[in-house]
Amino acid sequence: MPLPETLAHRFPADFIWGVATSSFQIEGAAREDGKGESIWDRFCQAPDAILDASNGDVACDHYHRLDSDLDLIASLGVTAYRFSVSWPRVQPKGAGTWNAKGLDFYERLVDGLARRGIQAHLTLNHWDLPQALQDRGGWTERDTMSRFVDYALAMNRRLGDRVAAITTHNEPWVIAVLGHEQGNFAPGLKSRKTALQVAHHLLVSHGMAVQALRADGCRSQLGIVLNLSPMVPATDSPQDHAAALKADAAGRRWYTDPLFLGAYPQEVMAELGADAPVIHPGDMAHIAAPIDYLGVNYYTRQVISAGEPFDNKTSGLPLTEMGWEVYARGLTDLLLLLHRDYQLPDVLITENGGAFKDPLSDGRVQDADRVDYLRTHIAAVADARDQGVPMRGYMVWSLMDNFEWSSGYTKRFGIVHVDYATQTRTLKDSALWYRDFLRACRGPQPVGAGA
Ligand code: IFM
């Protein structure tokens, strides 16, 4: 295995290295200190919605363990921490009254990061919409876009001076498709038409928030985070190639074209018929508002077949516990594709990682597969950088094991192990590897500078 130094030398000194989490997945304290109900609190109550019938009531109890978790983050030597604000914790109904105790929690979070010399990368919407807004139609309603802009402005006014980057939405595809078309994520709706309207409103509200924040004098970098994969044809057949192009247009370009070209892909739009979203004058200009960075969440490639869906188990590649192929080259391919097609702003890998078995034994988790995953994917980022992609940073998903949505606590993505019965945190071998790698990135330290 190459030494951490060899890989570290491929990145500039100011490259951003981080770990990422999200509010619902780690905070717990679901009904404390005035927090309102989120759509995920509600969704977890639906029969069979969550694999292990769990919920986010306690999760990693991060709300009560903020200081020790911040120490844990600092111990890794990262330069950035990506987290999300729980909208219903700061504004229980998604409109009107603000919750002082909720705001105070995020004040302590950003202050704690600043004290430790770690950049705060704040995401406004990592899926936990206030249930009160869902009761009024949620993301199907244009009014929710205005509520989101108010929320963005309030967060900036309160925290913006200590926040390096503000992401509007995390993975709008997931909210739209898994939440409103397939129904296996909150709010559990099943309509393609609804999903397309929701995706549109998410994109428009992203642009509206960016414009409002800039007009308000926001000094944080502004961007959006997309979950992206290269779509690879299963075979060399023309049918599979055509299917892969189609899947790429509908699943990836539906988001990247409007953001960077100001228009939805025509060939997809032409096939939607009555399911096409209602677009108001000015919407596309909002969506294409210039951003400072694109956040890319990369986990795997998608293999597309014109016939029966491709079975990952037949590919011969290692699979994670999610059943996703480990395919680091796909990250380079994806970044080069984006670089070829668009005038990209800075690019940050805002999530990358894998769920593996991770047995804790004698106080140690020997997750060699995750170490290998991180090393090869970081090398894939360096490859893209070498070929001109404006890469600015990389963040591991996730800091610690947490609530993995409809999989509950059955999948562990953390580089830190969490014993949910005792809330004990244990650095896995991957965390130790990442810490050593980041040390190598910082280069030789002056004598007496500490560990
Ligand atoms: O846990 C999620 C995260 O919330 C969003 N991106 C994908 C991760 C792994 O499924």
CSV table of C-alpha atoms and ligand atoms in Angstrom, one decimal:
chain,number,residue,atom,x,y,z
A,1,MET,CA,0.0,0.0,0.0
A,2,PRO,CA,1.4,3.5,-0.9
A,3,LEU,CA,2.5,5.6,2.1
A,4,PRO,CA,0.1,8.4,3.1
A,5,GLU,CA,2.8,10.9,2.2
A,6,THR,CA,2.8,9.8,-1.4
A,7,LEU,CA,-0.9,10.6,-1.7
A,8,ALA,CA,-0.8,13.7,0.5
A,9,HIS,CA,1.8,15.3,-1.8
A,10,ARG,CA,-0.7,15.3,-4.6
A,11,PHE,CA,-2.8,18.0,-2.9
A,12,PRO,CA,-2.1,21.7,-2.3
A,13,ALA,CA,-1.6,22.9,1.3
A,14,ASP,CA,-4.9,24.8,1.2
A,15,PHE,CA,-7.0,21.8,0.1
A,16,ILE,CA,-10.1,21.4,2.4
A,17,TRP,CA,-10.2,18.1,4.3
A,18,GLY,CA,-13.3,17.3,6.3
A,19,VAL,CA,-15.8,14.9,7.7
A,20,ALA,CA,-19.6,15.2,7.2
A,21,THR,CA,-22.8,14.5,9.1
A,22,SER,CA,-26.4,15.7,9.1
A,23,SER,CA,-28.7,16.8,11.8
A,24,PHE,CA,-31.4,14.1,11.8
A,25,GLN,CA,-28.8,11.3,11.5
A,26,ILE,CA,-26.8,12.3,14.6
A,27,GLU,CA,-28.5,14.8,16.9
A,28,GLY,CA,-31.3,13.0,18.7
A,29,ALA,CA,-33.1,15.2,21.2
A,30,ALA,CA,-36.1,15.0,18.9
A,31,ARG,CA,-38.6,16.6,21.2
A,32,GLU,CA,-36.3,18.7,23.5
A,33,ASP,CA,-35.8,22.4,24.0
A,34,GLY,CA,-38.6,23.4,21.8
A,35,LYS,CA,-37.7,21.5,18.6
A,36,GLY,CA,-40.6,21.0,16.2
A,37,GLU,CA,-41.5,17.8,14.4
A,38,SER,CA,-39.7,17.0,11.1
A,39,ILE,CA,-41.0,14.9,8.3
A,40,TRP,CA,-38.5,12.3,9.2
A,41,ASP,CA,-39.8,12.2,12.8
A,42,ARG,CA,-43.2,11.5,11.3
A,43,PHE,CA,-42.1,9.1,8.6
A,44,CYS,CA,-40.3,6.9,11.2
A,45,GLN,CA,-43.6,6.2,12.8
A,46,ALA,CA,-45.1,4.6,9.6
A,47,PRO,CA,-45.2,0.8,9.8
A,48,ASP,CA,-42.3,-0.8,8.0
A,49,ALA,CA,-40.8,2.5,6.9
A,50,ILE,CA,-37.5,1.8,8.7
A,51,LEU,CA,-35.8,-1.5,8.4
A,52,ASP,CA,-35.1,-1.9,12.2
A,53,ALA,CA,-38.2,0.1,13.2
A,54,SER,CA,-35.9,2.7,14.7
A,55,ASN,CA,-36.0,6.5,14.6
A,56,GLY,CA,-33.9,9.6,15.3
A,57,ASP,CA,-35.1,10.2,18.8
A,58,VAL,CA,-31.7,9.5,20.3
A,59,ALA,CA,-29.4,8.7,17.3
A,60,CYS,CA,-25.8,9.5,18.3
A,61,ASP,CA,-27.1,11.9,21.1
A,62,HIS,CA,-24.9,14.5,19.5
A,63,TYR,CA,-27.2,17.3,20.8
A,64,HIS,CA,-26.0,16.4,24.4
A,65,ARG,CA,-22.5,15.5,23.5
A,66,LEU,CA,-21.5,18.5,21.3
A,67,ASP,CA,-18.3,19.4,23.1
A,68,SER,CA,-16.8,15.9,23.2
A,69,ASP,CA,-17.9,15.3,19.6
A,70,LEU,CA,-16.1,18.6,18.6
A,71,ASP,CA,-13.0,17.4,20.4
A,72,LEU,CA,-13.3,14.1,18.5
A,73,ILE,CA,-13.5,16.0,15.1
A,74,ALA,CA,-10.5,18.1,16.1
A,75,SER,CA,-8.6,15.0,17.0
A,76,LEU,CA,-8.7,13.8,13.4
A,77,GLY,CA,-6.9,16.9,12.2
A,78,VAL,CA,-9.6,17.9,9.7
A,79,THR,CA,-9.8,21.5,8.4
A,80,ALA,CA,-13.5,21.5,7.9
A,81,TYR,CA,-16.7,20.0,9.3
A,82,ARG,CA,-19.8,19.6,7.3
A,83,PHE,CA,-23.1,19.5,9.3
A,84,SER,CA,-26.7,20.5,8.7
A,85,VAL,CA,-29.1,22.6,10.7
A,86,SER,CA,-32.3,21.0,11.6
A,87,TRP,CA,-34.9,23.6,10.4
A,88,PRO,CA,-37.6,22.5,12.9
A,89,ARG,CA,-35.1,22.8,15.7
A,90,VAL,CA,-34.6,26.5,14.9
A,91,GLN,CA,-38.0,27.3,13.6
A,92,PRO,CA,-40.4,24.6,14.9
A,93,LYS,CA,-43.3,25.3,12.4
A,94,GLY,CA,-41.0,26.4,9.4
A,95,ALA,CA,-42.6,29.9,9.6
A,96,GLY,CA,-43.0,32.5,12.3
A,97,THR,CA,-41.4,32.0,15.7
A,98,TRP,CA,-37.7,31.1,16.1
A,99,ASN,CA,-36.6,28.8,18.8
A,100,ALA,CA,-33.9,30.4,20.9
A,101,LYS,CA,-32.6,27.2,22.4
A,102,GLY,CA,-32.2,25.6,19.0
A,103,LEU,CA,-30.4,28.6,17.6
A,104,ASP,CA,-28.2,28.5,20.7
A,105,PHE,CA,-27.1,24.9,19.9
A,106,TYR,CA,-25.8,25.9,16.4
A,107,GLU,CA,-24.2,29.0,17.9
A,108,ARG,CA,-22.2,26.7,20.2
A,109,LEU,CA,-21.4,24.4,17.3
A,110,VAL,CA,-20.0,27.1,15.1
A,111,ASP,CA,-18.2,28.8,18.0
A,112,GLY,CA,-16.8,25.4,19.1
A,113,LEU,CA,-15.5,24.8,15.5
A,114,ALA,CA,-13.9,28.3,15.3
A,115,ARG,CA,-12.2,27.8,18.7
A,116,ARG,CA,-10.7,24.6,17.3
A,117,GLY,CA,-9.6,26.2,14.0
A,118,ILE,CA,-12.1,24.1,11.9
A,119,GLN,CA,-14.1,25.7,9.1
A,120,ALA,CA,-17.9,25.3,9.4
A,121,HIS,CA,-19.6,24.0,6.3
A,122,LEU,CA,-23.4,24.4,7.0
A,123,THR,CA,-26.1,22.7,5.0
A,124,LEU,CA,-29.6,24.3,5.3
A,125,ASN,CA,-31.6,21.3,4.1
A,126,HIS,CA,-30.5,17.8,4.7
A,127,TRP,CA,-34.1,16.5,4.4
A,128,ASP,CA,-35.6,17.2,7.8
A,129,LEU,CA,-38.3,19.6,6.7
A,130,PRO,CA,-40.6,20.9,9.4
A,131,GLN,CA,-43.7,18.7,9.4
A,132,ALA,CA,-45.9,21.8,9.7
A,133,LEU,CA,-44.8,22.8,6.2
A,134,GLN,CA,-45.4,19.3,4.9
A,135,ASP,CA,-48.9,19.6,6.3
A,136,ARG,CA,-49.3,22.6,3.9
A,137,GLY,CA,-47.9,20.7,0.9
A,138,GLY,CA,-44.2,20.8,1.7
A,139,TRP,CA,-41.9,21.1,-1.4
A,140,THR,CA,-44.9,20.7,-3.7
A,141,GLU,CA,-45.9,24.3,-2.8
A,142,ARG,CA,-44.2,27.4,-4.0
A,143,ASP,CA,-44.8,29.0,-0.6
A,144,THR,CA,-42.2,26.6,0.9
A,145,MET,CA,-39.6,28.2,-1.4
A,146,SER,CA,-40.3,31.6,0.3
A,147,ARG,CA,-40.2,30.0,3.7
A,148,PHE,CA,-36.8,28.4,2.8
A,149,VAL,CA,-35.4,31.8,1.8
A,150,ASP,CA,-36.5,33.3,5.1
A,151,TYR,CA,-34.9,30.5,6.9
A,152,ALA,CA,-31.6,30.8,4.9
A,153,LEU,CA,-31.5,34.6,5.7
A,154,ALA,CA,-32.1,34.0,9.4
A,155,MET,CA,-29.3,31.4,9.6
A,156,ASN,CA,-26.9,33.7,7.8
A,157,ARG,CA,-27.7,36.6,10.0
A,158,ARG,CA,-27.2,34.5,13.1
A,159,LEU,CA,-24.3,32.3,12.1
A,160,GLY,CA,-22.9,33.5,8.8
A,161,ASP,CA,-19.9,35.4,10.2
A,162,ARG,CA,-18.5,32.1,11.4
A,163,VAL,CA,-19.5,29.9,8.5
A,164,ALA,CA,-17.1,29.3,5.6
A,165,ALA,CA,-19.7,27.7,3.3
A,166,ILE,CA,-23.5,27.4,3.1
A,167,THR,CA,-25.1,24.6,1.1
A,168,THR,CA,-28.7,25.2,0.3
A,169,HIS,CA,-29.9,21.6,-0.4
A,170,ASN,CA,-28.4,18.2,0.1
A,171,GLU,CA,-29.2,15.8,-2.8
A,172,PRO,CA,-32.4,17.2,-4.2
A,173,TRP,CA,-32.7,14.0,-6.3
A,174,VAL,CA,-33.2,12.0,-3.2
A,175,ILE,CA,-35.8,14.3,-1.7
A,176,ALA,CA,-37.7,14.3,-5.0
A,177,VAL,CA,-37.4,10.7,-6.2
A,178,LEU,CA,-37.0,8.6,-3.0
A,179,GLY,CA,-39.3,10.9,-1.0
A,180,HIS,CA,-42.1,11.7,-3.5
A,181,GLU,CA,-41.9,9.1,-6.3
A,182,GLN,CA,-40.7,5.9,-4.8
A,183,GLY,CA,-42.0,6.7,-1.3
A,184,ASN,CA,-39.3,4.9,0.7
A,185,PHE,CA,-38.0,8.2,2.2
A,186,ALA,CA,-40.0,10.9,3.9
A,187,PRO,CA,-42.6,12.2,3.2
A,188,GLY,CA,-43.4,8.8,1.6
A,189,LEU,CA,-45.4,10.0,-1.5
A,190,LYS,CA,-45.6,8.0,-4.7
A,191,SER,CA,-46.1,10.2,-7.8
A,192,ARG,CA,-43.7,11.0,-10.6
A,193,LYS,CA,-45.5,14.2,-11.4
A,194,THR,CA,-45.2,15.4,-7.8
A,195,ALA,CA,-41.5,14.4,-7.6
A,196,LEU,CA,-40.7,16.4,-10.7
A,197,GLN,CA,-42.5,19.5,-9.3
A,198,VAL,CA,-40.7,19.0,-6.0
A,199,ALA,CA,-37.3,18.8,-7.8
A,200,HIS,CA,-38.1,22.0,-9.6
A,201,HIS,CA,-39.1,23.8,-6.4
A,202,LEU,CA,-35.9,22.6,-4.7
A,203,LEU,CA,-33.8,24.0,-7.5
A,204,VAL,CA,-35.6,27.3,-7.7
A,205,SER,CA,-35.5,27.7,-3.9
A,206,HIS,CA,-31.8,27.0,-4.1
A,207,GLY,CA,-31.3,29.9,-6.5
A,208,MET,CA,-33.6,32.2,-4.7
A,209,ALA,CA,-31.7,31.6,-1.5
A,210,VAL,CA,-28.3,32.1,-3.1
A,211,GLN,CA,-29.5,35.4,-4.6
A,212,ALA,CA,-31.2,36.6,-1.3
A,213,LEU,CA,-28.1,35.7,0.7
A,214,ARG,CA,-25.8,37.5,-1.6
A,215,ALA,CA,-28.1,40.6,-1.6
A,216,ASP,CA,-28.0,40.4,2.2
A,217,GLY,CA,-24.2,40.7,2.2
A,218,CYS,CA,-23.5,37.0,3.0
A,219,ARG,CA,-19.7,36.4,2.9
A,220,SER,CA,-19.8,32.6,3.1
A,221,GLN,CA,-19.2,30.5,0.0
A,222,LEU,CA,-22.5,29.4,-1.5
A,223,GLY,CA,-23.4,26.1,-3.2
A,224,ILE,CA,-25.5,23.1,-3.6
A,225,VAL,CA,-24.8,19.4,-3.1
A,226,LEU,CA,-25.8,16.7,-5.6
A,227,ASN,CA,-25.6,12.9,-5.4
A,228,LEU,CA,-24.0,12.0,-8.7
A,229,SER,CA,-22.7,8.8,-10.4
A,230,PRO,CA,-21.4,8.1,-13.9
A,231,MET,CA,-24.0,6.0,-15.8
A,232,VAL,CA,-22.1,3.1,-17.4
A,233,PRO,CA,-23.7,0.9,-20.1
A,234,ALA,CA,-23.8,-2.7,-19.0
A,235,THR,CA,-22.5,-3.9,-22.3
A,236,ASP,CA,-21.2,-2.5,-25.6
A,237,SER,CA,-24.6,-2.9,-27.2
A,238,PRO,CA,-26.1,0.3,-28.8
A,239,GLN,CA,-29.3,-0.4,-26.7
A,240,ASP,CA,-27.3,-0.3,-23.4
A,241,HIS,CA,-25.4,2.8,-24.5
A,242,ALA,CA,-28.7,4.6,-25.4
A,243,ALA,CA,-30.2,3.5,-22.0
A,244,ALA,CA,-27.2,4.9,-20.2
A,245,LEU,CA,-27.4,8.2,-21.9
A,246,LYS,CA,-31.1,8.4,-21.1
A,247,ALA,CA,-30.5,7.6,-17.5
A,248,ASP,CA,-27.8,10.2,-17.3
A,249,ALA,CA,-30.0,12.9,-18.8
A,250,ALA,CA,-33.0,12.1,-16.5
A,251,GLY,CA,-31.0,11.4,-13.3
A,252,ARG,CA,-28.0,13.6,-13.4
A,253,ARG,CA,-28.4,16.3,-16.2
A,254,TRP,CA,-31.9,17.1,-14.9
A,255,TYR,CA,-30.0,18.8,-12.0
A,256,THR,CA,-26.7,19.9,-13.5
A,257,ASP,CA,-28.0,21.4,-16.8
A,258,PRO,CA,-30.4,23.9,-15.2
A,259,LEU,CA,-27.8,24.8,-12.6
A,260,PHE,CA,-25.0,25.4,-15.2
A,261,LEU,CA,-26.8,25.9,-18.5
A,262,GLY,CA,-30.1,27.4,-17.3
A,263,ALA,CA,-32.3,24.8,-19.0
A,264,TYR,CA,-33.6,21.3,-18.4
A,265,PRO,CA,-32.5,18.6,-20.9
A,266,GLN,CA,-34.9,18.9,-23.8
A,267,GLU,CA,-35.0,15.2,-24.6
A,268,VAL,CA,-36.2,14.4,-21.1
A,269,MET,CA,-38.7,17.2,-21.1
A,270,ALA,CA,-40.1,16.0,-24.4
A,271,GLU,CA,-41.0,12.7,-22.9
A,272,LEU,CA,-42.6,13.9,-19.7
A,273,GLY,CA,-46.0,14.9,-21.1
A,274,ALA,CA,-48.4,15.8,-18.3
A,275,ASP,CA,-45.8,15.0,-15.7
A,276,ALA,CA,-43.6,18.0,-16.7
A,277,PRO,CA,-43.2,20.5,-13.9
A,278,VAL,CA,-45.0,23.8,-13.9
A,279,ILE,CA,-42.3,26.4,-14.5
A,280,HIS,CA,-42.9,30.1,-13.8
A,281,PRO,CA,-41.3,33.0,-15.7
A,282,GLY,CA,-37.9,33.7,-14.0
A,283,ASP,CA,-37.6,30.3,-12.4
A,284,MET,CA,-34.7,29.1,-14.7
A,285,ALA,CA,-32.8,32.3,-14.1
A,286,HIS,CA,-33.1,31.7,-10.3
A,287,ILE,CA,-31.8,28.2,-10.7
A,288,ALA,CA,-28.8,29.3,-12.7
A,289,ALA,CA,-27.7,31.9,-10.2
A,290,PRO,CA,-23.9,31.7,-10.1
A,291,ILE,CA,-22.6,29.6,-7.2
A,292,ASP,CA,-19.2,29.4,-5.6
A,293,TYR,CA,-19.0,25.6,-5.4
A,294,LEU,CA,-20.7,22.4,-6.5
A,295,GLY,CA,-20.7,19.7,-3.8
A,296,VAL,CA,-20.5,16.2,-5.2
A,297,ASN,CA,-21.6,13.2,-3.1
A,298,TYR,CA,-20.1,10.1,-4.7
A,299,TYR,CA,-20.5,6.6,-3.6
A,300,THR,CA,-20.6,4.3,-6.7
A,301,ARG,CA,-21.3,4.1,-10.4
A,302,GLN,CA,-24.6,3.1,-11.9
A,303,VAL,CA,-24.5,0.3,-14.4
A,304,ILE,CA,-27.4,0.7,-16.9
A,305,SER,CA,-28.9,-2.0,-19.0
A,306,ALA,CA,-31.7,-1.6,-21.6
A,307,GLY,CA,-33.2,-4.9,-20.5
A,308,GLU,CA,-33.4,-6.4,-17.0
A,309,PRO,CA,-31.8,-4.1,-14.3
A,310,PHE,CA,-28.1,-4.9,-13.9
A,311,ASP,CA,-27.3,-7.1,-10.9
A,312,ASN,CA,-24.3,-5.6,-9.0
A,313,LYS,CA,-23.4,-9.0,-7.7
A,314,THR,CA,-22.4,-10.1,-11.2
A,315,SER,CA,-19.8,-7.3,-11.7
A,316,GLY,CA,-17.0,-8.9,-9.8
A,317,LEU,CA,-16.3,-5.7,-8.0
A,318,PRO,CA,-16.3,-5.6,-4.2
A,319,LEU,CA,-19.7,-4.4,-2.8
A,320,THR,CA,-20.3,-2.4,0.3
A,321,GLU,CA,-23.0,-3.4,2.9
A,322,MET,CA,-25.4,-1.2,0.9
A,323,GLY,CA,-24.8,-3.5,-2.1
A,324,TRP,CA,-23.1,-0.7,-3.9
A,325,GLU,CA,-20.0,-1.4,-6.1
A,326,VAL,CA,-16.7,0.0,-4.9
A,327,TYR,CA,-15.5,1.8,-8.1
A,328,ALA,CA,-13.1,4.6,-7.4
A,329,ARG,CA,-12.4,5.3,-11.1
A,330,GLY,CA,-16.0,6.3,-11.5
A,331,LEU,CA,-15.3,9.4,-9.4
A,332,THR,CA,-12.6,10.6,-11.7
A,333,ASP,CA,-14.8,9.8,-14.7
A,334,LEU,CA,-17.7,11.7,-13.3
A,335,LEU,CA,-15.6,14.8,-12.4
A,336,LEU,CA,-14.0,14.8,-15.9
A,337,LEU,CA,-17.5,14.6,-17.5
A,338,LEU,CA,-18.7,17.5,-15.4
A,339,HIS,CA,-15.5,19.5,-16.3
A,340,ARG,CA,-16.0,18.7,-20.0
A,341,ASP,CA,-19.7,19.8,-20.1
A,342,TYR,CA,-19.8,22.8,-17.9
A,343,GLN,CA,-17.8,25.9,-16.7
A,344,LEU,CA,-17.6,24.5,-13.2
A,345,PRO,CA,-17.1,26.6,-10.0
A,346,ASP,CA,-14.9,25.1,-7.3
A,347,VAL,CA,-15.8,21.4,-6.7
A,348,LEU,CA,-15.9,19.8,-3.3
A,349,ILE,CA,-16.5,16.1,-2.6
A,350,THR,CA,-19.0,16.7,0.1
A,351,GLU,CA,-19.6,13.0,0.8
A,352,ASN,CA,-17.7,9.9,0.1
A,353,GLY,CA,-17.5,6.7,2.1
A,354,GLY,CA,-18.9,3.2,2.5
A,355,ALA,CA,-20.9,1.0,4.9
A,356,PHE,CA,-18.9,-2.0,5.9
A,357,LYS,CA,-19.3,-4.8,8.5
A,358,ASP,CA,-17.1,-3.2,11.1
A,359,PRO,CA,-17.0,-5.6,14.1
A,360,LEU,CA,-15.7,-4.0,17.3
A,361,SER,CA,-13.3,-6.4,18.9
A,362,ASP,CA,-11.0,-5.6,21.9
A,363,GLY,CA,-11.7,-1.9,21.4
A,364,ARG,CA,-10.7,-1.9,17.8
A,365,VAL,CA,-12.5,-1.9,14.4
A,366,GLN,CA,-10.2,-3.2,11.7
A,367,ASP,CA,-12.0,-1.8,8.7
A,368,ALA,CA,-9.3,-2.4,6.1
A,369,ASP,CA,-12.0,-2.3,3.4
A,370,ARG,CA,-13.0,1.3,4.3
A,371,VAL,CA,-9.3,2.4,4.5
A,372,ASP,CA,-8.9,1.0,1.0
A,373,TYR,CA,-12.1,2.7,-0.1
A,374,LEU,CA,-11.0,6.1,1.2
A,375,ARG,CA,-7.4,5.8,-0.1
A,376,THR,CA,-8.5,4.9,-3.7
A,377,HIS,CA,-11.2,7.5,-3.8
A,378,ILE,CA,-8.9,10.3,-2.6
A,379,ALA,CA,-6.5,9.2,-5.3
A,380,ALA,CA,-9.3,9.4,-7.8
A,381,VAL,CA,-9.9,13.0,-6.7
A,382,ALA,CA,-6.1,13.7,-7.2
A,383,ASP,CA,-6.4,12.2,-10.7
A,384,ALA,CA,-9.3,14.5,-11.6
A,385,ARG,CA,-7.3,17.5,-10.2
A,386,ASP,CA,-4.3,16.6,-12.2
A,387,GLN,CA,-6.5,16.7,-15.3
A,388,GLY,CA,-7.8,20.2,-14.6
A,389,VAL,CA,-10.9,19.8,-12.5
A,390,PRO,CA,-11.1,22.6,-10.0
A,391,MET,CA,-11.1,20.4,-6.9
A,392,ARG,CA,-11.1,22.3,-3.6
A,393,GLY,CA,-11.9,19.8,-1.0
A,394,TYR,CA,-12.9,16.3,0.2
A,395,MET,CA,-15.1,15.2,3.1
A,396,VAL,CA,-15.6,11.7,4.4
A,397,TRP,CA,-19.1,10.4,4.9
A,398,SER,CA,-19.4,10.0,7.8
A,399,LEU,CA,-17.7,11.2,10.9
A,400,MET,CA,-19.5,8.5,12.9
A,401,ASP,CA,-22.0,5.7,12.5
A,402,ASN,CA,-25.5,7.1,12.5
A,403,PHE,CA,-29.1,6.7,11.5
A,404,GLU,CA,-29.0,5.6,7.8
A,405,TRP,CA,-32.5,6.6,6.9
A,406,SER,CA,-34.8,3.7,5.9
A,407,SER,CA,-31.9,1.3,6.8
A,408,GLY,CA,-32.1,2.6,10.4
A,409,TYR,CA,-29.0,1.7,12.4
A,410,THR,CA,-28.2,-1.4,10.4
A,411,LYS,CA,-25.6,0.3,8.2
A,412,ARG,CA,-22.5,1.8,9.5
A,413,PHE,CA,-20.8,4.6,7.4
A,414,GLY,CA,-18.7,6.1,10.2
A,415,ILE,CA,-14.9,6.3,10.5
A,416,VAL,CA,-15.8,6.4,14.2
A,417,HIS,CA,-17.7,3.5,15.7
A,418,VAL,CA,-20.7,4.3,17.8
A,419,ASP,CA,-22.0,1.9,20.4
A,420,TYR,CA,-25.6,3.0,20.5
A,421,ALA,CA,-26.3,1.4,23.9
A,422,THR,CA,-23.5,3.4,25.7
A,423,GLN,CA,-22.9,6.1,23.1
A,424,THR,CA,-19.2,5.2,23.3
A,425,ARG,CA,-17.2,6.5,20.3
A,426,THR,CA,-14.2,4.4,19.1
A,427,LEU,CA,-11.9,5.5,16.3
A,428,LYS,CA,-11.9,2.8,13.6
A,429,ASP,CA,-8.7,2.0,11.7
A,430,SER,CA,-10.0,4.2,8.9
A,431,ALA,CA,-10.2,7.2,11.3
A,432,LEU,CA,-6.6,6.5,12.3
A,433,TRP,CA,-5.6,6.2,8.7
A,434,TYR,CA,-7.4,9.5,7.8
A,435,ARG,CA,-5.7,11.2,10.8
A,436,ASP,CA,-2.3,10.0,9.7
A,437,PHE,CA,-3.0,11.0,6.1
A,438,LEU,CA,-4.1,14.5,7.2
A,439,ARG,CA,-0.9,14.8,9.2
A,440,ALA,CA,1.1,14.0,6.1
A,441,CYS,CA,-0.9,16.6,4.2
A,442,ARG,CA,0.1,19.2,6.8
A,443,GLY,CA,3.7,18.3,6.2
A,444,PRO,CA,6.5,18.2,8.8
A,445,GLN,CA,5.6,20.1,11.9
A,446,PRO,CA,8.1,22.3,13.7
A,447,VAL,CA,9.7,20.6,16.8
A,448,GLY,CA,7.5,21.1,19.8
A,449,ALA,CA,4.3,21.8,17.7
A,450,GLY,CA,2.5,18.8,19.4
A,451,ALA,CA,1.2,15.5,18.1
B,1,IFM,O1,-26.4,8.8,4.8
B,1,IFM,C1,-26.6,9.4,3.5
B,1,IFM,C2,-26.5,10.9,3.6
B,1,IFM,O2,-27.5,11.4,4.4
B,1,IFM,C3,-26.8,11.4,2.2
B,1,IFM,N1,-25.9,10.8,1.2
B,1,IFM,C4,-25.8,9.4,1.2
B,1,IFM,C5,-25.5,8.9,2.6
B,1,IFM,C6,-25.3,7.4,2.6
B,1,IFM,O3,-26.5,6.8,2.1
